[in-house]
Amino acid sequence: MRHYNQRDWFELNKDPNTSIETIRAHFTGHAYDPHWHDSYLIGITEQGVQQFNCRAKQQTCVPGTSFLLDPEEIHDGNAPSQDGFTYRVLFIKPDFFQQRLKHLFAEVPDCFELNVSKTLSQNSFLTASISSAFAAIHYQEPKIIQEACLDQMMNQLTTQMTWRKRSQQISKSTHIALLAQEILHANLSVNVGLIEIAETLQVDRFYLTRAFKGVFGLAPHAYLIQLRLVKARALLSQGENPADVANKLCFSDQSHLGRWFKRCYKFTPADYKRRTFIL
């Protein structure tokens, strides 16, 4: 089922077996504002030219090229040509990734993170494996086909990714930013202020903002909006009503939540609930 908005459209599904979300969409002009997801984004450009800013540079993705983003990696979206672009993308949670890797490799190291090496790849085998995995999940192929396609894609993906050991030594500003991040995670449903957080951490709020932006690429208030949007998606996919979600997550009302949803995802909370709520 497609949702149409003039020349733009999207197909959104959530697989009941794996909980992987898939989107096939076509956008013209400005697609969406800078935002991030709590999932790995694994996708391909099907038609046209897709441009987005990520990792401090403009990325250009054309047919035959795949795009790979880590969780919480900030990106936007834009179609530089009048014909727009069409893409297919899978949203895969980190815990699903880790579990799947344990089946593919004899040992998965402890205290390591799996990170995308390059945002764009022209590896034809990777692109083909993403296309197959997307089709199997998005169009609800039998489980055995889904599993085979996902395994094939994971095998290809790991050639584009690296194990990175988590740093044990961090600077003062990074430490402050991480503490602030913990406070934001703990206050999704509380109308917390920047001055309050700075006082809790015993730092100046301007220092806090600089430190936080240096680590996470967003100011604390913008990061908190992204956290709340991610939580909103989870609540909506569990069947909660947009108005209740907006109230629970400190949006002023349902329209406020809807405006942020459309800026970052291009679809409305109601659209998202309808396509992802699994009984």
PDB file of C-alpha atoms in Angstrom:
ATOM      1  CA  MET A   1       0.000   0.000   0.000  1.00  0.00           C
ATOM      2  CA  ARG A   2       1.363   3.412  -0.979  1.00  0.00           C
ATOM      3  CA  HIS A   3       0.907   6.790   0.594  1.00  0.00           C
ATOM      4  CA  TYR A   4       0.891   9.568  -1.982  1.00  0.00           C
ATOM      5  CA  ASN A   5       1.668  13.248  -1.528  1.00  0.00           C
ATOM      6  CA  GLN A   6       1.643  14.958  -4.935  1.00  0.00           C
ATOM      7  CA  ARG A   7       4.729  13.488  -6.671  1.00  0.00           C
ATOM      8  CA  ASP A   8       6.183  11.892  -3.539  1.00  0.00           C
ATOM      9  CA  TRP A   9       5.139   8.481  -2.247  1.00  0.00           C
ATOM     10  CA  PHE A  10       6.324   5.815   0.142  1.00  0.00           C
ATOM     11  CA  GLU A  11       5.682   2.185   1.058  1.00  0.00           C
ATOM     12  CA  LEU A  12       6.354   1.412   4.720  1.00  0.00           C
ATOM     13  CA  ASN A  13       6.283  -2.040   6.310  1.00  0.00           C
ATOM     14  CA  LYS A  14       7.400  -3.692   9.525  1.00  0.00           C
ATOM     15  CA  ASP A  15       8.162  -7.390   9.293  1.00  0.00           C
ATOM     16  CA  PRO A  16       6.449  -9.430  12.047  1.00  0.00           C
ATOM     17  CA  ASN A  17       9.179 -12.095  12.056  1.00  0.00           C
ATOM     18  CA  THR A  18      12.270  -9.898  12.396  1.00  0.00           C
ATOM     19  CA  SER A  19      10.801  -6.474  13.378  1.00  0.00           C
ATOM     20  CA  ILE A  20      12.908  -4.995  10.569  1.00  0.00           C
ATOM     21  CA  GLU A  21      11.323  -1.902   9.049  1.00  0.00           C
ATOM     22  CA  THR A  22      11.507  -1.386   5.313  1.00  0.00           C
ATOM     23  CA  ILE A  23      10.731   1.680   3.232  1.00  0.00           C
ATOM     24  CA  ARG A  24      10.530   2.079  -0.516  1.00  0.00           C
ATOM     25  CA  ALA A  25       9.993   5.738  -1.333  1.00  0.00           C
ATOM     26  CA  HIS A  26      10.188   8.385  -4.032  1.00  0.00           C
ATOM     27  CA  PHE A  27      11.033  11.995  -3.190  1.00  0.00           C
ATOM     28  CA  THR A  28      11.383  15.191  -5.191  1.00  0.00           C
ATOM     29  CA  GLY A  29      13.099  18.340  -3.986  1.00  0.00           C
ATOM     30  CA  HIS A  30      13.769  18.522  -0.259  1.00  0.00           C
ATOM     31  CA  ALA A  31      13.084  15.080   1.198  1.00  0.00           C
ATOM     32  CA  TYR A  32      13.689  15.469   4.945  1.00  0.00           C
ATOM     33  CA  ASP A  33      15.546  17.516   7.547  1.00  0.00           C
ATOM     34  CA  PRO A  34      18.679  16.345   9.420  1.00  0.00           C
ATOM     35  CA  HIS A  35      17.843  13.525  11.808  1.00  0.00           C
ATOM     36  CA  TRP A  36      19.070  10.133  12.985  1.00  0.00           C
ATOM     37  CA  HIS A  37      17.701   6.667  13.723  1.00  0.00           C
ATOM     38  CA  ASP A  38      18.499   4.137  16.428  1.00  0.00           C
ATOM     39  CA  SER A  39      19.011   1.522  13.696  1.00  0.00           C
ATOM     40  CA  TYR A  40      21.543   0.747  10.995  1.00  0.00           C
ATOM     41  CA  LEU A  41      20.284   2.090   7.646  1.00  0.00           C
ATOM     42  CA  ILE A  42      21.050  -0.277   4.801  1.00  0.00           C
ATOM     43  CA  GLY A  43      19.755   0.825   1.422  1.00  0.00           C
ATOM     44  CA  ILE A  44      20.124   1.264  -2.309  1.00  0.00           C
ATOM     45  CA  THR A  45      19.139   3.990  -4.738  1.00  0.00           C
ATOM     46  CA  GLU A  46      16.760   2.514  -7.269  1.00  0.00           C
ATOM     47  CA  GLN A  47      16.284   5.501  -9.593  1.00  0.00           C
ATOM     48  CA  GLY A  48      17.533   9.065  -9.878  1.00  0.00           C
ATOM     49  CA  VAL A  49      20.122  10.869  -7.776  1.00  0.00           C
ATOM     50  CA  GLN A  50      19.918  10.934  -3.983  1.00  0.00           C
ATOM     51  CA  GLN A  51      21.973  13.523  -2.110  1.00  0.00           C
ATOM     52  CA  PHE A  52      22.420  13.758   1.626  1.00  0.00           C
ATOM     53  CA  ASN A  53      24.823  15.344   4.081  1.00  0.00           C
ATOM     54  CA  CYS A  54      26.545  12.875   6.397  1.00  0.00           C
ATOM     55  CA  ARG A  55      29.981  12.682   8.048  1.00  0.00           C
ATOM     56  CA  ALA A  56      30.655  16.360   7.279  1.00  0.00           C
ATOM     57  CA  LYS A  57      30.326  15.973   3.510  1.00  0.00           C
ATOM     58  CA  GLN A  58      27.696  15.761   0.815  1.00  0.00           C
ATOM     59  CA  GLN A  59      27.069  12.196  -0.343  1.00  0.00           C
ATOM     60  CA  THR A  60      25.691  11.442  -3.814  1.00  0.00           C
ATOM     61  CA  CYS A  61      24.068   8.055  -4.307  1.00  0.00           C
ATOM     62  CA  VAL A  62      23.061   6.844  -7.785  1.00  0.00           C
ATOM     63  CA  PRO A  63      21.573   3.555  -9.038  1.00  0.00           C
ATOM     64  CA  GLY A  64      23.960   0.679  -8.443  1.00  0.00           C
ATOM     65  CA  THR A  65      25.296   2.326  -5.278  1.00  0.00           C
ATOM     66  CA  SER A  66      24.360   1.280  -1.755  1.00  0.00           C
ATOM     67  CA  PHE A  67      24.321   3.554   1.293  1.00  0.00           C
ATOM     68  CA  LEU A  68      25.172   2.453   4.831  1.00  0.00           C
ATOM     69  CA  LEU A  69      24.666   4.494   8.006  1.00  0.00           C
ATOM     70  CA  ASP A  70      25.461   3.693  11.624  1.00  0.00           C
ATOM     71  CA  PRO A  71      22.847   4.181  14.367  1.00  0.00           C
ATOM     72  CA  GLU A  72      22.562   7.841  15.444  1.00  0.00           C
ATOM     73  CA  GLU A  73      24.367   9.039  12.318  1.00  0.00           C
ATOM     74  CA  ILE A  74      22.936  12.421  11.335  1.00  0.00           C
ATOM     75  CA  HIS A  75      21.742  12.751   7.740  1.00  0.00           C
ATOM     76  CA  ASP A  76      19.236  14.658   5.613  1.00  0.00           C
ATOM     77  CA  GLY A  77      17.817  14.033   2.140  1.00  0.00           C
ATOM     78  CA  ASN A  78      17.506  15.942  -1.127  1.00  0.00           C
ATOM     79  CA  ALA A  79      16.743  15.301  -4.789  1.00  0.00           C
ATOM     80  CA  PRO A  80      18.943  17.571  -6.954  1.00  0.00           C
ATOM     81  CA  SER A  81      17.139  16.707 -10.208  1.00  0.00           C
ATOM     82  CA  GLN A  82      13.500  17.323 -11.156  1.00  0.00           C
ATOM     83  CA  ASP A  83      12.777  13.616 -11.563  1.00  0.00           C
ATOM     84  CA  GLY A  84      13.593  12.997  -7.898  1.00  0.00           C
ATOM     85  CA  PHE A  85      14.923   9.704  -6.585  1.00  0.00           C
ATOM     86  CA  THR A  86      13.576   6.340  -5.467  1.00  0.00           C
ATOM     87  CA  TYR A  87      15.269   4.267  -2.795  1.00  0.00           C
ATOM     88  CA  ARG A  88      14.855   1.065  -0.802  1.00  0.00           C
ATOM     89  CA  VAL A  89      16.100   0.887   2.779  1.00  0.00           C
ATOM     90  CA  LEU A  90      16.103  -1.570   5.678  1.00  0.00           C
ATOM     91  CA  PHE A  91      16.216  -0.339   9.289  1.00  0.00           C
ATOM     92  CA  ILE A  92      18.029  -2.966  11.364  1.00  0.00           C
ATOM     93  CA  LYS A  93      18.368  -2.632  15.151  1.00  0.00           C
ATOM     94  CA  PRO A  94      21.884  -3.106  16.610  1.00  0.00           C
ATOM     95  CA  ASP A  95      20.791  -6.010  18.824  1.00  0.00           C
ATOM     96  CA  PHE A  96      19.418  -7.883  15.797  1.00  0.00           C
ATOM     97  CA  PHE A  97      22.702  -7.235  14.020  1.00  0.00           C
ATOM     98  CA  GLN A  98      24.717  -8.611  16.950  1.00  0.00           C
ATOM     99  CA  GLN A  99      22.573 -11.740  17.252  1.00  0.00           C
ATOM    100  CA  ARG A 100      22.810 -12.417  13.532  1.00  0.00           C
ATOM    101  CA  LEU A 101      26.584 -12.013  13.569  1.00  0.00           C
ATOM    102  CA  LYS A 102      26.883 -14.697  16.247  1.00  0.00           C
ATOM    103  CA  HIS A 103      25.424 -17.159  13.755  1.00  0.00           C
ATOM    104  CA  LEU A 104      27.784 -16.066  10.986  1.00  0.00           C
ATOM    105  CA  PHE A 105      31.065 -15.939  12.908  1.00  0.00           C
ATOM    106  CA  ALA A 106      32.663 -18.269  15.406  1.00  0.00           C
ATOM    107  CA  GLU A 107      33.531 -15.378  17.734  1.00  0.00           C
ATOM    108  CA  VAL A 108      32.161 -11.876  18.125  1.00  0.00           C
ATOM    109  CA  PRO A 109      34.554  -9.832  20.287  1.00  0.00           C
ATOM    110  CA  ASP A 110      33.378  -8.313  23.566  1.00  0.00           C
ATOM    111  CA  CYS A 111      33.413  -4.545  24.190  1.00  0.00           C
ATOM    112  CA  PHE A 112      33.460  -3.799  20.481  1.00  0.00           C
ATOM    113  CA  GLU A 113      31.121  -1.875  18.205  1.00  0.00           C
ATOM    114  CA  LEU A 114      30.430  -2.693  14.570  1.00  0.00           C
ATOM    115  CA  ASN A 115      30.846   0.435  12.469  1.00  0.00           C
ATOM    116  CA  VAL A 116      30.314   1.284   8.830  1.00  0.00           C
ATOM    117  CA  SER A 117      33.637   2.071   7.153  1.00  0.00           C
ATOM    118  CA  LYS A 118      32.255   4.078   4.205  1.00  0.00           C
ATOM    119  CA  THR A 119      28.836   5.620   3.728  1.00  0.00           C
ATOM    120  CA  LEU A 120      28.623   4.717   0.029  1.00  0.00           C
ATOM    121  CA  SER A 121      29.629   1.512  -1.716  1.00  0.00           C
ATOM    122  CA  GLN A 122      29.699   0.520  -5.368  1.00  0.00           C
ATOM    123  CA  ASN A 123      30.244  -3.148  -4.558  1.00  0.00           C
ATOM    124  CA  SER A 124      27.799  -4.892  -6.926  1.00  0.00           C
ATOM    125  CA  PHE A 125      27.574  -7.999  -4.711  1.00  0.00           C
ATOM    126  CA  LEU A 126      26.603  -5.883  -1.709  1.00  0.00           C
ATOM    127  CA  THR A 127      24.020  -3.957  -3.722  1.00  0.00           C
ATOM    128  CA  ALA A 128      22.495  -7.180  -5.052  1.00  0.00           C
ATOM    129  CA  SER A 129      22.356  -8.715  -1.563  1.00  0.00           C
ATOM    130  CA  ILE A 130      20.624  -5.621  -0.141  1.00  0.00           C
ATOM    131  CA  SER A 131      18.104  -5.692  -2.978  1.00  0.00           C
ATOM    132  CA  SER A 132      17.345  -9.377  -2.326  1.00  0.00           C
ATOM    133  CA  ALA A 133      17.054  -8.920   1.443  1.00  0.00           C
ATOM    134  CA  PHE A 134      14.781  -5.919   0.992  1.00  0.00           C
ATOM    135  CA  ALA A 135      12.479  -7.810  -1.364  1.00  0.00           C
ATOM    136  CA  ALA A 136      12.306 -10.828   0.954  1.00  0.00           C
ATOM    137  CA  ILE A 137      11.410  -8.713   3.993  1.00  0.00           C
ATOM    138  CA  HIS A 138       9.301  -5.983   2.389  1.00  0.00           C
ATOM    139  CA  TYR A 139       7.168  -8.346   0.302  1.00  0.00           C
ATOM    140  CA  GLN A 140       6.826 -10.981   3.046  1.00  0.00           C
ATOM    141  CA  GLU A 141       8.593 -13.938   1.461  1.00  0.00           C
ATOM    142  CA  PRO A 142       8.576 -17.224   3.465  1.00  0.00           C
ATOM    143  CA  LYS A 143      10.841 -17.264   6.539  1.00  0.00           C
ATOM    144  CA  ILE A 144      13.395 -19.596   4.991  1.00  0.00           C
ATOM    145  CA  ILE A 145      13.919 -17.165   2.092  1.00  0.00           C
ATOM    146  CA  GLN A 146      14.094 -14.176   4.434  1.00  0.00           C
ATOM    147  CA  GLU A 147      16.744 -15.890   6.550  1.00  0.00           C
ATOM    148  CA  ALA A 148      18.853 -16.908   3.557  1.00  0.00           C
ATOM    149  CA  CYS A 149      18.726 -13.403   2.054  1.00  0.00           C
ATOM    150  CA  LEU A 150      19.559 -11.737   5.379  1.00  0.00           C
ATOM    151  CA  ASP A 151      22.523 -14.054   5.926  1.00  0.00           C
ATOM    152  CA  GLN A 152      23.806 -13.283   2.432  1.00  0.00           C
ATOM    153  CA  MET A 153      23.445  -9.547   3.033  1.00  0.00           C
ATOM    154  CA  MET A 154      25.160  -9.746   6.440  1.00  0.00           C
ATOM    155  CA  ASN A 155      28.085 -11.592   4.897  1.00  0.00           C
ATOM    156  CA  GLN A 156      28.487  -8.818   2.332  1.00  0.00           C
ATOM    157  CA  LEU A 157      27.979  -6.036   4.883  1.00  0.00           C
ATOM    158  CA  THR A 158      30.766  -7.221   7.141  1.00  0.00           C
ATOM    159  CA  THR A 159      33.235  -6.610   4.311  1.00  0.00           C
ATOM    160  CA  GLN A 160      32.229  -2.930   4.555  1.00  0.00           C
ATOM    161  CA  MET A 161      32.390  -2.690   8.351  1.00  0.00           C
ATOM    162  CA  THR A 162      35.027  -2.721  11.070  1.00  0.00           C
ATOM    163  CA  TRP A 163      35.268  -3.796  14.690  1.00  0.00           C
ATOM    164  CA  ARG A 164      36.067  -0.775  16.804  1.00  0.00           C
ATOM    165  CA  LYS A 165      37.130  -1.120  20.408  1.00  0.00           C
ATOM    166  CA  ARG A 166      35.298   1.167  22.806  1.00  0.00           C
ATOM    167  CA  SER A 167      37.654   3.771  24.200  1.00  0.00           C
ATOM    168  CA  GLN A 168      38.445   3.501  27.897  1.00  0.00           C
ATOM    169  CA  GLN A 169      40.000   6.982  28.212  1.00  0.00           C
ATOM    170  CA  ILE A 170      37.914  10.037  27.390  1.00  0.00           C
ATOM    171  CA  SER A 171      38.368  13.782  27.743  1.00  0.00           C
ATOM    172  CA  LYS A 172      36.518  15.940  30.258  1.00  0.00           C
ATOM    173  CA  SER A 173      34.254  17.439  27.586  1.00  0.00           C
ATOM    174  CA  THR A 174      33.383  13.976  26.244  1.00  0.00           C
ATOM    175  CA  HIS A 175      32.673  12.789  29.778  1.00  0.00           C
ATOM    176  CA  ILE A 176      30.314  15.739  30.332  1.00  0.00           C
ATOM    177  CA  ALA A 177      28.582  15.070  27.004  1.00  0.00           C
ATOM    178  CA  LEU A 178      28.057  11.394  27.875  1.00  0.00           C
ATOM    179  CA  LEU A 179      26.643  12.293  31.290  1.00  0.00           C
ATOM    180  CA  ALA A 180      24.284  14.773  29.637  1.00  0.00           C
ATOM    181  CA  GLN A 181      23.237  12.082  27.181  1.00  0.00           C
ATOM    182  CA  GLU A 182      22.314   9.806  30.100  1.00  0.00           C
ATOM    183  CA  ILE A 183      20.205  12.597  31.607  1.00  0.00           C
ATOM    184  CA  LEU A 184      18.392  13.144  28.300  1.00  0.00           C
ATOM    185  CA  HIS A 185      17.663   9.425  27.938  1.00  0.00           C
ATOM    186  CA  ALA A 186      16.252   9.403  31.474  1.00  0.00           C
ATOM    187  CA  ASN A 187      14.003  12.403  30.831  1.00  0.00           C
ATOM    188  CA  LEU A 188      12.113  11.596  27.633  1.00  0.00           C
ATOM    189  CA  SER A 189       8.825  12.196  29.429  1.00  0.00           C
ATOM    190  CA  VAL A 190       9.992  15.156  31.516  1.00  0.00           C
ATOM    191  CA  ASN A 191      10.123  18.807  30.428  1.00  0.00           C
ATOM    192  CA  VAL A 192      13.802  19.092  31.343  1.00  0.00           C
ATOM    193  CA  GLY A 193      15.764  22.284  30.605  1.00  0.00           C
ATOM    194  CA  LEU A 194      19.357  22.917  29.548  1.00  0.00           C
ATOM    195  CA  ILE A 195      20.074  25.119  32.590  1.00  0.00           C
ATOM    196  CA  GLU A 196      18.855  22.329  34.866  1.00  0.00           C
ATOM    197  CA  ILE A 197      21.144  19.778  33.187  1.00  0.00           C
ATOM    198  CA  ALA A 198      24.132  22.132  33.322  1.00  0.00           C
ATOM    199  CA  GLU A 199      23.547  22.771  37.029  1.00  0.00           C
ATOM    200  CA  THR A 200      23.324  19.046  37.686  1.00  0.00           C
ATOM    201  CA  LEU A 201      26.683  18.536  35.958  1.00  0.00           C
ATOM    202  CA  GLN A 202      28.154  21.682  37.542  1.00  0.00           C
ATOM    203  CA  VAL A 203      29.181  23.260  34.239  1.00  0.00           C
ATOM    204  CA  ASP A 204      28.220  26.362  32.288  1.00  0.00           C
ATOM    205  CA  ARG A 205      25.359  25.681  29.861  1.00  0.00           C
ATOM    206  CA  PHE A 206      27.346  27.121  26.945  1.00  0.00           C
ATOM    207  CA  TYR A 207      30.249  24.776  27.706  1.00  0.00           C
ATOM    208  CA  LEU A 208      27.753  21.917  27.921  1.00  0.00           C
ATOM    209  CA  THR A 209      26.284  22.750  24.513  1.00  0.00           C
ATOM    210  CA  ARG A 210      29.742  22.968  22.878  1.00  0.00           C
ATOM    211  CA  ALA A 211      30.867  19.703  24.465  1.00  0.00           C
ATOM    212  CA  PHE A 212      27.673  17.890  23.541  1.00  0.00           C
ATOM    213  CA  LYS A 213      27.662  19.106  19.964  1.00  0.00           C
ATOM    214  CA  GLY A 214      31.320  18.142  19.610  1.00  0.00           C
ATOM    215  CA  VAL A 215      30.521  14.537  20.514  1.00  0.00           C
ATOM    216  CA  PHE A 216      27.038  13.994  19.061  1.00  0.00           C
ATOM    217  CA  GLY A 217      26.843  16.554  16.256  1.00  0.00           C
ATOM    218  CA  LEU A 218      23.661  18.104  17.658  1.00  0.00           C
ATOM    219  CA  ALA A 219      22.877  20.506  20.468  1.00  0.00           C
ATOM    220  CA  PRO A 220      21.208  18.878  23.508  1.00  0.00           C
ATOM    221  CA  HIS A 221      17.709  20.142  22.642  1.00  0.00           C
ATOM    222  CA  ALA A 222      17.944  18.817  19.065  1.00  0.00           C
ATOM    223  CA  TYR A 223      19.285  15.485  20.321  1.00  0.00           C
ATOM    224  CA  LEU A 224      16.377  15.222  22.777  1.00  0.00           C
ATOM    225  CA  ILE A 225      13.890  15.764  19.942  1.00  0.00           C
ATOM    226  CA  GLN A 226      15.496  12.887  18.039  1.00  0.00           C
ATOM    227  CA  LEU A 227      15.336  10.653  21.112  1.00  0.00           C
ATOM    228  CA  ARG A 228      11.659  11.448  21.539  1.00  0.00           C
ATOM    229  CA  LEU A 229      10.933  10.768  17.870  1.00  0.00           C
ATOM    230  CA  VAL A 230      12.639   7.377  18.104  1.00  0.00           C
ATOM    231  CA  LYS A 231      10.584   6.576  21.212  1.00  0.00           C
ATOM    232  CA  ALA A 232       7.449   7.832  19.467  1.00  0.00           C
ATOM    233  CA  ARG A 233       8.037   5.385  16.613  1.00  0.00           C
ATOM    234  CA  ALA A 234       8.360   2.542  19.115  1.00  0.00           C
ATOM    235  CA  LEU A 235       5.147   3.511  20.935  1.00  0.00           C
ATOM    236  CA  LEU A 236       3.190   3.977  17.713  1.00  0.00           C
ATOM    237  CA  SER A 237       4.305   0.581  16.401  1.00  0.00           C
ATOM    238  CA  GLN A 238       2.980  -0.894  19.663  1.00  0.00           C
ATOM    239  CA  GLY A 239      -0.452   0.551  18.915  1.00  0.00           C
ATOM    240  CA  GLU A 240      -0.532   3.740  20.979  1.00  0.00           C
ATOM    241  CA  ASN A 241      -2.470   6.718  19.613  1.00  0.00           C
ATOM    242  CA  PRO A 242      -0.533   9.742  18.295  1.00  0.00           C
ATOM    243  CA  ALA A 243      -2.223  12.111  20.766  1.00  0.00           C
ATOM    244  CA  ASP A 244      -1.240   9.932  23.734  1.00  0.00           C
ATOM    245  CA  VAL A 245       2.308   9.577  22.415  1.00  0.00           C
ATOM    246  CA  ALA A 246       2.637  13.341  21.988  1.00  0.00           C
ATOM    247  CA  ASN A 247       1.469  13.927  25.553  1.00  0.00           C
ATOM    248  CA  LYS A 248       3.716  11.219  26.969  1.00  0.00           C
ATOM    249  CA  LEU A 249       6.836  12.604  25.267  1.00  0.00           C
ATOM    250  CA  CYS A 250       6.349  16.308  26.060  1.00  0.00           C
ATOM    251  CA  PHE A 251       5.274  17.476  22.626  1.00  0.00           C
ATOM    252  CA  SER A 252       2.825  20.347  23.046  1.00  0.00           C
ATOM    253  CA  ASP A 253       0.113  18.443  21.152  1.00  0.00           C
ATOM    254  CA  GLN A 254      -0.453  15.896  18.386  1.00  0.00           C
ATOM    255  CA  SER A 255       0.137  18.503  15.690  1.00  0.00           C
ATOM    256  CA  HIS A 256       3.527  19.372  17.184  1.00  0.00           C
ATOM    257  CA  LEU A 257       4.551  15.696  17.061  1.00  0.00           C
ATOM    258  CA  GLY A 258       3.194  15.457  13.522  1.00  0.00           C
ATOM    259  CA  ARG A 259       5.200  18.434  12.298  1.00  0.00           C
ATOM    260  CA  TRP A 260       8.454  16.956  13.601  1.00  0.00           C
ATOM    261  CA  PHE A 261       7.563  13.537  12.186  1.00  0.00           C
ATOM    262  CA  LYS A 262       7.000  14.937   8.714  1.00  0.00           C
ATOM    263  CA  ARG A 263      10.163  17.071   8.837  1.00  0.00           C
ATOM    264  CA  CYS A 264      12.330  14.060   9.679  1.00  0.00           C
ATOM    265  CA  TYR A 265      10.497  11.088   8.162  1.00  0.00           C
ATOM    266  CA  LYS A 266       8.157  12.623   5.539  1.00  0.00           C
ATOM    267  CA  PHE A 267       5.147  10.670   6.850  1.00  0.00           C
ATOM    268  CA  THR A 268       2.725  11.301   9.718  1.00  0.00           C
ATOM    269  CA  PRO A 269       2.512   9.464  13.066  1.00  0.00           C
ATOM    270  CA  ALA A 270      -0.839   8.003  11.968  1.00  0.00           C
ATOM    271  CA  ASP A 271       0.717   6.691   8.728  1.00  0.00           C
ATOM    272  CA  TYR A 272       3.533   5.132  10.695  1.00  0.00           C
ATOM    273  CA  LYS A 273       1.213   3.459  13.208  1.00  0.00           C
ATOM    274  CA  ARG A 274      -1.013   2.069  10.467  1.00  0.00           C
ATOM    275  CA  ARG A 275       1.897   0.454   8.635  1.00  0.00           C
ATOM    276  CA  THR A 276       3.953  -0.838  11.581  1.00  0.00           C
ATOM    277  CA  PHE A 277       1.472  -1.828  14.303  1.00  0.00           C
ATOM    278  CA  ILE A 278       1.632  -5.617  14.589  1.00  0.00           C
ATOM    279  CA  LEU A 279      -1.170  -7.324  16.511  1.00  0.00           C
TER     280      LEU A 279
END
